[in-house]
């Protein structure tokens, strides 16, 4: 059997919230159980989408870095080098390292764009909106 992390975490979270939390006699323990359950549901969602979301972000950041509006900004050589690279593997920890490098470059680019390129600044804000929508959690009421 191949374990499915999202399913396992969801099943455990629901069991914790629906079977164990109601049996606790302490409001503190019940609150902790609810918190743990929500964190497990968040992990379940992220385990299913993490690599896809990081890759979508990376491709969109590369498109921003390659845009004509980004070319005159300082750090063009660093952005170009980033665009030629890929994550070391599809392991999430290595994806996160590469993703974080892109976000650092994006922060520098946005600081420049705010003062010099309103269209690029707007495009970066659109990326950030898409990023947050991709990564928001849709948690049920338990």
C-alpha positions as a printed Julia matrix, in Angstrom:
142×3 Matrix{Float64}:
   0.0    0.0     0.0
   1.21   3.48   -0.85
   0.25   5.92    1.91
  -1.63   9.0     0.79
  -0.55  11.76    3.21
  -3.49  14.03    2.46
  -6.05  11.31    3.11
  -4.31  10.01    6.21
  -3.97  13.47    7.76
  -7.59  14.31    6.94
  -8.86  11.06    8.47
  -6.8   11.61   11.62
  -7.91  15.23   11.93
 -11.58  14.35   11.59
 -11.24  11.5    14.11
  -9.52  13.84   16.54
 -12.15  16.57   16.14
 -15.26  14.38   16.06
 -14.41  11.52   18.42
 -11.67  12.59   20.8
 -12.35  16.31   21.37
 -15.94  15.77   22.56
 -14.73  13.21   25.1
 -12.3   15.57   26.8
 -13.41  17.13   30.08
 -11.1   20.12   29.93
 -11.92  23.12   27.76
  -8.15  23.63   27.36
  -7.71  20.07   26.05
 -10.72  20.49   23.76
  -9.29  23.72   22.32
  -5.89  22.1    21.8
  -7.51  19.13   20.1
  -9.37  21.47   17.75
  -6.19  23.39   16.97
  -4.25  20.2    16.25
  -7.08  18.99   14.03
  -7.08  22.21   11.97
  -3.3   22.11   11.62
  -3.51  18.52   10.39
  -6.17  19.5     7.84
  -3.94  22.35    6.66
  -1.03  19.94    6.25
  -3.3   17.55    4.37
  -4.28  20.25    1.89
  -0.73  21.48    1.44
   0.67  17.97    0.96
  -1.61  17.53   -2.05
  -0.74  20.8    -3.75
   2.67  21.88   -2.49
   4.86  20.9    -5.44
   2.32  22.02   -8.05
   1.9   25.4    -6.35
   5.65  25.95   -6.0
   6.15  25.09   -9.68
   3.36  27.46  -10.74
   4.95  30.24   -8.68
   8.4   29.53  -10.1
   7.14  29.61  -13.7
   5.25  32.85  -13.09
   8.26  34.45  -11.37
  10.48  33.44  -14.29
   8.01  35.06  -16.69
   8.14  38.27  -14.65
  11.95  38.15  -14.56
  12.08  37.71  -18.35
   9.65  40.54  -19.09
  10.95  43.6   -20.9
   9.92  45.81  -17.99
  12.23  43.85  -15.66
  15.31  44.03  -17.89
  16.62  47.48  -16.88
  16.21  46.77  -13.15
  19.34  46.09  -11.09
  20.03  42.39  -10.62
  19.08  41.38  -14.17
  22.02  38.97  -14.28
  20.86  37.22  -11.09
  17.3   36.94  -12.42
  18.55  35.6   -15.76
  20.67  32.97  -13.97
  17.65  31.96  -11.87
  15.58  31.55  -15.04
  18.14  29.12  -16.43
  18.05  26.9   -13.35
  15.53  24.47  -11.89
  15.0   23.0    -8.44
  17.58  20.34   -7.55
  14.77  17.76   -7.34
  11.05  17.48   -6.75
  11.59  16.94   -3.02
   9.6   19.62   -1.25
  12.53  20.87    0.83
  14.6   21.49   -2.29
  11.62  23.03   -4.09
  11.2   25.4    -1.12
  14.85  26.49   -1.31
  14.58  27.29   -5.01
  11.19  28.96   -4.55
  12.58  31.14   -1.74
  15.47  32.25   -3.97
  12.94  33.4    -6.56
  10.91  35.26   -3.97
  14.03  37.09   -2.75
  14.78  38.18   -6.31
  11.14  39.22   -6.71
  11.29  41.39   -3.58
  14.27  43.28   -5.0
  12.56  43.63   -8.37
   9.36  44.92   -6.8
  11.24  47.52   -4.76
  12.68  48.82   -8.03
   9.38  48.53   -9.94
   7.47  50.55   -7.35
   9.56  53.59   -8.29
  10.38  52.93  -11.94
   7.81  50.68  -13.65
   4.15  50.85  -12.67
   3.18  48.12  -15.19
   5.75  45.72  -13.72
   4.72  46.64  -10.19
   1.11  45.83  -11.11
   2.16  42.51  -12.67
   4.06  41.58   -9.51
   1.01  42.38   -7.38
  -1.08  40.18   -9.69
   1.4   37.37   -9.16
   1.24  37.84   -5.39
  -2.56  37.7    -5.5
  -2.46  34.48   -7.55
   0.13  33.06   -5.13
  -2.07  33.72   -2.1
  -5.16  32.3    -3.82
  -3.25  29.13   -4.76
  -2.05  28.65   -1.21
  -5.1   29.59    0.84
  -6.6   26.92    3.03
 -10.2   25.83    2.66
 -10.91  24.35    6.06
 -14.23  22.83    7.08
 -16.11  23.71   10.23
 -15.59  20.84   12.66
